[in-house]
Tab-separated table of C-alpha atoms and ligand atoms in Angstrom:
chain	number	residue	atom	x	y	z
A	1	MET	CA	0.142	-0.014	0.018
A	2	ASN	CA	1.576	3.313	-1.024
A	3	PHE	CA	-0.072	6.500	-1.504
A	4	LYS	CA	3.059	8.459	-2.333
A	5	GLY	CA	2.387	11.607	-4.746
A	6	GLN	CA	-1.462	11.221	-3.814
A	7	VAL	CA	-3.571	14.037	-2.191
A	8	ALA	CA	-6.125	13.455	0.633
A	9	VAL	CA	-8.688	15.368	2.303
A	10	VAL	CA	-10.023	14.398	5.648
A	11	THR	CA	-13.021	16.321	7.084
A	12	GLY	CA	-13.216	16.202	10.698
A	13	GLY	CA	-9.509	15.399	10.714
A	14	ALA	CA	-8.456	17.461	13.751
A	15	THR	CA	-9.244	15.072	16.443
A	16	GLY	CA	-10.405	11.418	17.128
A	17	ILE	CA	-10.969	9.080	14.228
A	18	GLY	CA	-10.140	11.746	11.561
A	19	ARG	CA	-6.906	12.606	13.051
A	20	ALA	CA	-5.963	8.656	12.964
A	21	ILE	CA	-6.945	8.546	9.240
A	22	ALA	CA	-4.858	11.624	8.215
A	23	LEU	CA	-1.873	9.854	10.095
A	24	LYS	CA	-2.506	6.697	8.561
A	25	LEU	CA	-2.523	8.183	5.016
A	26	ALA	CA	0.206	10.213	5.682
A	27	ASP	CA	2.306	7.207	6.928
A	28	LYS	CA	1.519	5.714	3.293
A	29	GLY	CA	2.855	8.562	1.591
A	30	ALA	CA	-0.120	11.010	0.991
A	31	SER	CA	-0.261	14.648	1.427
A	32	VAL	CA	-3.028	15.274	3.601
A	33	MET	CA	-5.361	18.342	3.988
A	34	ILE	CA	-7.288	18.741	7.205
A	35	ALA	CA	-10.644	20.369	6.863
A	36	ASP	CA	-12.297	20.955	10.236
A	37	ILE	CA	-14.252	23.669	12.242
A	38	ASN	CA	-11.493	23.345	15.060
A	39	GLU	CA	-8.658	25.369	13.819
A	40	GLU	CA	-6.492	24.813	16.643
A	41	ALA	CA	-6.623	20.897	16.765
A	42	ALA	CA	-6.536	21.029	12.953
A	43	ALA	CA	-3.315	22.993	12.952
A	44	GLN	CA	-1.890	20.460	15.607
A	45	THR	CA	-2.956	17.395	13.616
A	46	ALA	CA	-1.479	18.926	10.300
A	47	ALA	CA	1.823	19.482	12.307
A	48	GLU	CA	1.965	15.947	13.313
A	49	VAL	CA	1.055	14.747	9.681
A	50	LYS	CA	3.882	16.893	8.193
A	51	GLU	CA	6.291	15.081	10.487
A	52	VAL	CA	5.340	11.852	8.721
A	53	SER	CA	4.790	12.687	5.116
A	54	GLY	CA	6.271	16.352	4.798
A	55	LYS	CA	3.094	17.749	3.384
A	56	SER	CA	-0.132	18.878	4.947
A	57	ALA	CA	-2.338	21.742	5.253
A	58	VAL	CA	-5.418	23.228	7.028
A	59	PHE	CA	-8.605	24.786	5.673
A	60	VAL	CA	-11.043	25.869	8.384
A	61	THR	CA	-14.252	24.391	6.845
A	62	ASP	CA	-17.698	24.142	8.124
A	63	VAL	CA	-19.058	21.197	6.050
A	64	THR	CA	-22.596	22.651	6.205
A	65	ASP	CA	-21.416	25.731	4.168
A	66	LEU	CA	-21.392	25.036	0.568
A	67	GLU	CA	-19.314	27.932	-0.166
A	68	ALA	CA	-16.552	26.909	2.427
A	69	CYS	CA	-16.705	23.545	0.659
A	70	ASN	CA	-15.987	25.040	-2.643
A	71	GLY	CA	-13.177	27.116	-0.937
A	72	LEU	CA	-11.691	23.768	0.370
A	73	VAL	CA	-11.400	22.635	-3.141
A	74	GLU	CA	-9.615	25.662	-4.304
A	75	ALA	CA	-7.162	25.666	-1.509
A	76	THR	CA	-6.413	21.933	-1.482
A	77	THR	CA	-5.681	22.267	-5.357
A	78	GLU	CA	-3.410	25.343	-4.835
A	79	LEU	CA	-1.411	23.969	-1.783
A	80	LEU	CA	-1.362	20.227	-2.340
A	81	GLY	CA	-2.705	19.330	-5.913
A	82	ALA	CA	-5.727	17.699	-7.163
A	83	VAL	CA	-7.444	15.376	-4.799
A	84	ASP	CA	-7.300	11.762	-5.238
A	85	ILE	CA	-8.876	10.588	-1.952
A	86	LEU	CA	-11.772	12.113	-0.159
A	87	VAL	CA	-12.560	10.958	3.447
A	88	ASN	CA	-15.845	12.315	4.694
A	89	ASN	CA	-15.720	11.851	8.464
A	90	ALA	CA	-16.865	14.969	10.042
A	91	GLY	CA	-19.780	14.234	12.265
A	92	ILE	CA	-21.790	15.307	15.388
A	93	ALA	CA	-24.101	13.348	17.855
A	94	GLY	CA	-26.668	16.039	18.594
A	95	SER	CA	-27.185	19.960	19.112
A	96	ALA	CA	-25.532	21.644	22.282
A	97	GLY	CA	-26.732	19.916	25.500
A	98	TRP	CA	-28.386	16.894	23.722
A	99	GLN	CA	-26.625	14.543	26.255
A	100	THR	CA	-28.587	15.788	29.033
A	101	ARG	CA	-31.947	15.572	27.433
A	102	SER	CA	-34.076	12.463	27.412
A	103	TYR	CA	-35.445	13.240	23.894
A	104	SER	CA	-34.330	14.475	20.570
A	105	THR	CA	-35.301	17.991	20.011
A	106	GLU	CA	-36.188	19.564	16.440
A	107	GLU	CA	-32.454	21.139	16.673
A	108	ASP	CA	-30.886	17.929	17.344
A	109	TRP	CA	-32.508	16.391	14.023
A	110	LYS	CA	-31.841	19.454	12.135
A	111	GLN	CA	-28.344	20.040	13.072
A	112	THR	CA	-27.358	16.343	12.846
A	113	TYR	CA	-28.650	15.814	9.478
A	114	GLN	CA	-27.142	19.185	8.387
A	115	VAL	CA	-23.573	18.079	9.592
A	116	ASN	CA	-23.715	14.267	8.962
A	117	VAL	CA	-25.748	14.121	5.610
A	118	ILE	CA	-25.800	17.330	3.968
A	119	GLY	CA	-22.288	18.142	4.873
A	120	MET	CA	-21.225	14.886	3.323
A	121	SER	CA	-23.092	15.657	0.077
A	122	ASN	CA	-21.702	19.079	0.013
A	123	ILE	CA	-18.171	18.132	0.175
A	124	THR	CA	-18.794	15.380	-2.353
A	125	ALA	CA	-20.414	17.680	-4.879
A	126	ALA	CA	-17.594	20.202	-4.297
A	127	PHE	CA	-14.716	17.503	-5.209
A	128	GLN	CA	-16.769	15.423	-7.837
A	129	PRO	CA	-16.064	17.478	-10.903
A	130	GLN	CA	-12.309	17.245	-10.177
A	131	MET	CA	-12.499	13.496	-9.846
A	132	ILE	CA	-14.687	13.107	-12.788
A	133	LYS	CA	-12.390	15.160	-14.980
A	134	LYS	CA	-9.259	12.980	-13.960
A	135	ARG	CA	-11.745	9.567	-14.399
A	136	SER	CA	-10.606	8.571	-10.917
A	137	GLY	CA	-11.194	9.055	-7.397
A	138	ARG	CA	-11.680	7.286	-3.991
A	139	ILE	CA	-14.229	8.489	-1.253
A	140	VAL	CA	-14.814	7.009	2.059
A	141	ASN	CA	-17.851	8.009	4.193
A	142	ILE	CA	-17.700	7.442	8.000
A	143	ALA	CA	-21.219	6.065	8.992
A	144	SER	CA	-21.769	4.193	12.289
A	145	ILE	CA	-23.036	0.678	13.460
A	146	ALA	CA	-25.947	3.217	14.565
A	147	GLY	CA	-27.036	3.419	11.118
A	148	ARG	CA	-27.509	-0.360	10.879
A	149	GLU	CA	-30.282	-0.389	13.224
A	150	GLY	CA	-32.099	2.123	15.455
A	151	ARG	CA	-30.318	2.835	18.675
A	152	PRO	CA	-31.976	4.039	22.056
A	153	SER	CA	-31.515	7.496	23.247
A	154	LEU	CA	-29.853	8.853	19.825
A	155	PRO	CA	-32.772	8.558	17.181
A	156	HIS	CA	-31.778	11.515	15.370
A	157	TYR	CA	-27.981	10.543	15.092
A	158	SER	CA	-29.124	6.784	14.017
A	159	ALA	CA	-31.290	8.033	11.262
A	160	SER	CA	-28.510	10.513	10.168
A	161	LYS	CA	-26.132	7.422	9.793
A	162	ALA	CA	-28.732	5.303	8.020
A	163	ALA	CA	-28.867	8.044	5.611
A	164	VAL	CA	-25.097	8.035	5.060
A	165	ILE	CA	-25.159	4.305	4.255
A	166	SER	CA	-28.010	5.074	1.599
A	167	LEU	CA	-26.202	7.950	0.206
A	168	THR	CA	-22.897	6.119	-0.015
A	169	GLN	CA	-25.010	3.505	-2.449
A	170	SER	CA	-26.749	6.212	-4.489
A	171	ILE	CA	-23.612	8.276	-5.131
A	172	ALA	CA	-21.420	5.115	-5.655
A	173	LEU	CA	-23.910	4.055	-8.479
A	174	GLU	CA	-23.611	7.821	-10.060
A	175	LEU	CA	-19.819	7.982	-10.045
A	176	ALA	CA	-18.948	4.231	-10.909
A	177	ARG	CA	-18.749	5.072	-14.512
A	178	PHE	CA	-15.986	7.426	-14.017
A	179	ASN	CA	-13.881	4.935	-12.072
A	180	ILE	CA	-14.563	6.618	-8.665
A	181	THR	CA	-15.435	4.548	-5.875
A	182	MET	CA	-17.415	5.461	-2.778
A	183	ASN	CA	-17.579	3.056	0.196
A	184	ALA	CA	-18.792	3.491	3.981
A	185	ILE	CA	-17.469	2.316	7.189
A	186	CYS	CA	-19.588	1.671	10.158
A	187	PRO	CA	-17.378	1.979	13.651
A	188	GLY	CA	-18.376	0.233	16.587
A	189	LEU	CA	-17.534	1.852	19.976
A	190	LEU	CA	-14.464	4.070	20.122
A	191	TRP	CA	-13.382	5.981	23.022
A	192	THR	CA	-13.200	9.537	21.490
A	193	PRO	CA	-14.651	13.160	22.408
A	194	MET	CA	-17.938	12.017	20.905
A	195	TRP	CA	-18.338	9.006	22.900
A	196	GLU	CA	-17.982	11.044	26.207
A	197	GLN	CA	-21.217	12.640	25.048
A	198	ILE	CA	-22.832	9.513	24.318
A	199	GLY	CA	-21.838	7.848	27.524
A	200	ASP	CA	-23.121	11.069	29.237
A	201	ARG	CA	-26.781	10.592	27.474
A	202	TYR	CA	-26.632	6.741	28.413
A	203	ALA	CA	-26.091	7.432	31.939
A	204	TYR	CA	-28.706	10.368	32.060
A	205	ASP	CA	-31.328	8.107	30.340
A	206	MET	CA	-30.894	4.432	30.652
A	207	PRO	CA	-31.596	2.928	34.351
A	208	ALA	CA	-28.951	0.255	33.519
A	209	TYR	CA	-26.219	2.991	33.331
A	210	GLU	CA	-27.518	5.302	36.220
A	211	GLY	CA	-24.804	6.952	38.124
A	212	MET	CA	-21.813	5.596	35.972
A	213	ASN	CA	-19.499	8.147	34.448
A	214	PRO	CA	-19.123	8.098	30.495
A	215	ARG	CA	-15.938	5.689	30.316
A	216	GLU	CA	-17.802	3.258	33.030
A	217	VAL	CA	-20.824	3.227	30.499
A	218	PHE	CA	-18.514	2.623	27.773
A	219	ASP	CA	-16.861	-0.343	29.408
A	220	ALA	CA	-19.940	-1.930	30.273
A	221	MET	CA	-21.417	-1.560	26.633
A	222	ILE	CA	-17.951	-3.250	25.378
A	223	ALA	CA	-18.522	-6.151	27.954
A	224	GLU	CA	-22.233	-6.498	26.745
A	225	LYS	CA	-22.339	-5.989	23.381
A	226	ILE	CA	-19.034	-6.605	21.671
A	227	PRO	CA	-18.463	-10.425	21.003
A	228	MET	CA	-14.595	-9.683	20.578
A	229	GLN	CA	-14.670	-8.129	24.208
A	230	LYS	CA	-12.564	-5.197	23.204
A	231	GLU	CA	-13.011	-1.589	22.122
A	232	GLN	CA	-12.463	-0.300	18.534
A	233	THR	CA	-9.671	2.150	17.854
A	234	PRO	CA	-9.276	5.176	15.718
A	235	GLU	CA	-6.413	3.292	14.112
A	236	ASP	CA	-8.709	0.377	13.453
A	237	ILE	CA	-10.799	2.574	11.197
A	238	ALA	CA	-7.855	4.109	9.706
A	239	ASP	CA	-6.615	1.015	8.634
A	240	THR	CA	-9.910	0.083	6.733
A	241	VAL	CA	-9.781	3.608	5.129
A	242	ALA	CA	-6.542	2.818	3.922
A	243	PHE	CA	-7.759	-0.590	2.471
A	244	PHE	CA	-10.931	1.003	0.748
A	245	VAL	CA	-8.513	3.905	-0.933
A	246	SER	CA	-5.949	1.327	-2.001
A	247	ASP	CA	-5.466	-0.455	-5.169
A	248	ASP	CA	-6.566	-3.436	-3.435
A	249	ALA	CA	-10.241	-2.303	-3.347
A	250	LYS	CA	-10.330	-1.107	-6.836
A	251	ASN	CA	-13.447	-3.050	-7.652
A	252	ILE	CA	-15.338	-2.432	-4.639
A	253	THR	CA	-18.081	0.338	-4.329
A	254	GLY	CA	-21.175	1.051	-2.513
A	255	GLN	CA	-20.458	-0.970	0.370
A	256	ALA	CA	-20.879	-0.418	4.063
A	257	LEU	CA	-18.343	-2.434	6.327
A	258	ASN	CA	-18.894	-2.836	10.085
A	259	VAL	CA	-15.638	-2.399	12.078
A	260	ASP	CA	-17.128	-3.278	15.312
A	261	GLY	CA	-15.636	-6.355	16.970
A	262	GLY	CA	-18.707	-8.414	15.663
A	263	PHE	CA	-21.457	-6.017	17.466
A	264	PHE	CA	-23.625	-6.262	14.126
A	265	MET	CA	-23.176	-9.160	11.777
A	266	ARG	CA	-24.944	-7.755	8.873
B	1	NAD	N1	-16.647	7.606	18.493
B	1	NAD	C1	-17.396	6.553	18.093
B	1	NAD	O1	-17.532	5.561	18.728
B	1	NAD	C2	-18.161	6.314	16.693
B	1	NAD	C3	-18.767	5.370	16.264
B	1	NAD	C4	-19.268	5.414	15.051
B	1	NAD	C5	-19.162	6.502	14.280
B	1	NAD	N2	-18.403	7.665	14.514
B	1	NAD	C6	-18.237	8.582	13.607
B	1	NAD	O2	-17.008	8.934	13.222
B	1	NAD	C7	-16.668	10.183	12.921
B	1	NAD	C8	-15.721	10.980	13.721
B	1	NAD	O3	-16.095	10.776	15.206
B	1	NAD	P1	-15.178	10.845	16.426
B	1	NAD	O4	-15.557	9.937	17.321
B	1	NAD	O5	-13.760	10.847	15.941
B	1	NAD	O6	-15.442	12.224	17.069
B	1	NAD	P2	-14.737	13.586	17.180
B	1	NAD	O7	-15.952	14.526	18.052
B	1	NAD	O8	-13.572	13.448	17.982
B	1	NAD	O9	-14.602	14.202	15.759
B	1	NAD	C9	-15.381	14.639	15.042
B	1	NAD	C10	-14.449	16.079	14.367
B	1	NAD	O10	-15.768	16.505	13.452
B	1	NAD	C11	-15.325	17.968	13.470
B	1	NAD	N3	-16.578	18.636	13.001
B	1	NAD	C12	-17.863	18.613	13.662
B	1	NAD	N4	-18.708	19.423	12.961
B	1	NAD	C13	-18.154	19.881	11.931
B	1	NAD	C14	-18.516	20.664	10.808
B	1	NAD	N5	-19.732	21.183	10.704
B	1	NAD	N6	-17.605	20.788	9.740
B	1	NAD	C15	-16.280	20.310	9.718
B	1	NAD	N7	-15.817	19.653	10.780
B	1	NAD	C16	-16.691	19.222	11.733
B	1	NAD	C17	-14.920	18.268	14.882
B	1	NAD	O11	-14.360	19.404	15.151
B	1	NAD	C18	-14.212	17.208	15.240
B	1	NAD	O12	-12.611	17.530	14.906
B	1	NAD	C19	-18.137	10.875	13.061
B	1	NAD	O13	-18.812	10.919	11.863
B	1	NAD	C20	-18.908	10.043	13.970
B	1	NAD	O14	-20.305	10.153	13.928
B	1	NAD	C21	-17.707	7.592	15.789
C-alpha cells in the first residue's frame, strides 16, 4: 500500500477518528488536507502529519457551508494538488446539550442531519467535478453501526447514519462509470470526544447505566455488546480507510463495512 504522490482530504480530521485517518494516509505517503471547524486542533494534527509525510495543510471548513466546501477545493488544489482521496468523516451526535436531555429536539434532528448528511453531500459535490475530470477517485464515508439499526437515546443520530449508508450507495452508483469508488465504514464503539457525550446521555437516560461516568458506560457496553470483548480504535478505522482507498479495493464500491468487533453481523 503506497499513496506517495497522492492528495487526500479528511473532513473532521482534527481529532479522534479523523486524526488517525490523516496520520495513516500520511504514513503511506499521501499529502493530507485537514478540513475542520476546530482550527487549533486541526493545526496540531497538520503539524503531526507533516512530520510523517512532509506535506499537509489546514483549511477551516464548516461542511454545512457550501461556499466553504468550494473554498476547500480551491485551497487544496493550490496548496497540495488535485485530490485523489476524500474521507468524509466530520460528524456530530446532537445539538448543544443533547446529552442531558431524554428526548431528541428539532434542533438535534436538524443539526445532526445538516452536518452528518448534507455536509457529506456538500463536500462530495464540491470535489466530484475534479475527480470526474481525472476519471479516478476514492471516497470513504464514515457512517456508524448506529445506522444499521435504530439505537436507543439517539434516534436523530441513528437516522442520520442510516442516511449516510443510503447516500453512499446512491452516489457510488452515479460515480461508478467515472472510475470513482465510494464506500462507507460503520465504526463500533470508540473512545473519542464524541463517545464521552454518548456515555453521558446513556447514564442520564438508561436505568442500567445510572450513576456511571461515561467511561464506565463505555466499558459496560463493550462487555455486553462486543463479541470480541474489546473496544475499537481510531487506528482500526484508519486501517480500513487505507484499504478502501488502495488499489486492492479497486473493484469495491457502494459497500458499508462494520468495524465493530462483531457487534452487528449484517
Ligand atoms: N466514536 C465512536 O464510537 C463512533 C462510532 C461510530 C461512528 N463515529 C463517527 O466517526 C466520525 C468521527 O467521530 P469521532 O468519534 O472521531 O468524534 P470527534 O468529535 O472526536 O470528531 C469529530 C470531528 O468533526 C469535526 N466537525 C464537527 N462538525 C463539523 C463541521 N460542521 N464541519 C467540519 N468539521 C466538523 C469536529 O471538530 C471534530 O474534529 C463521526 O462521523 C462519528 O459520527 C464515531
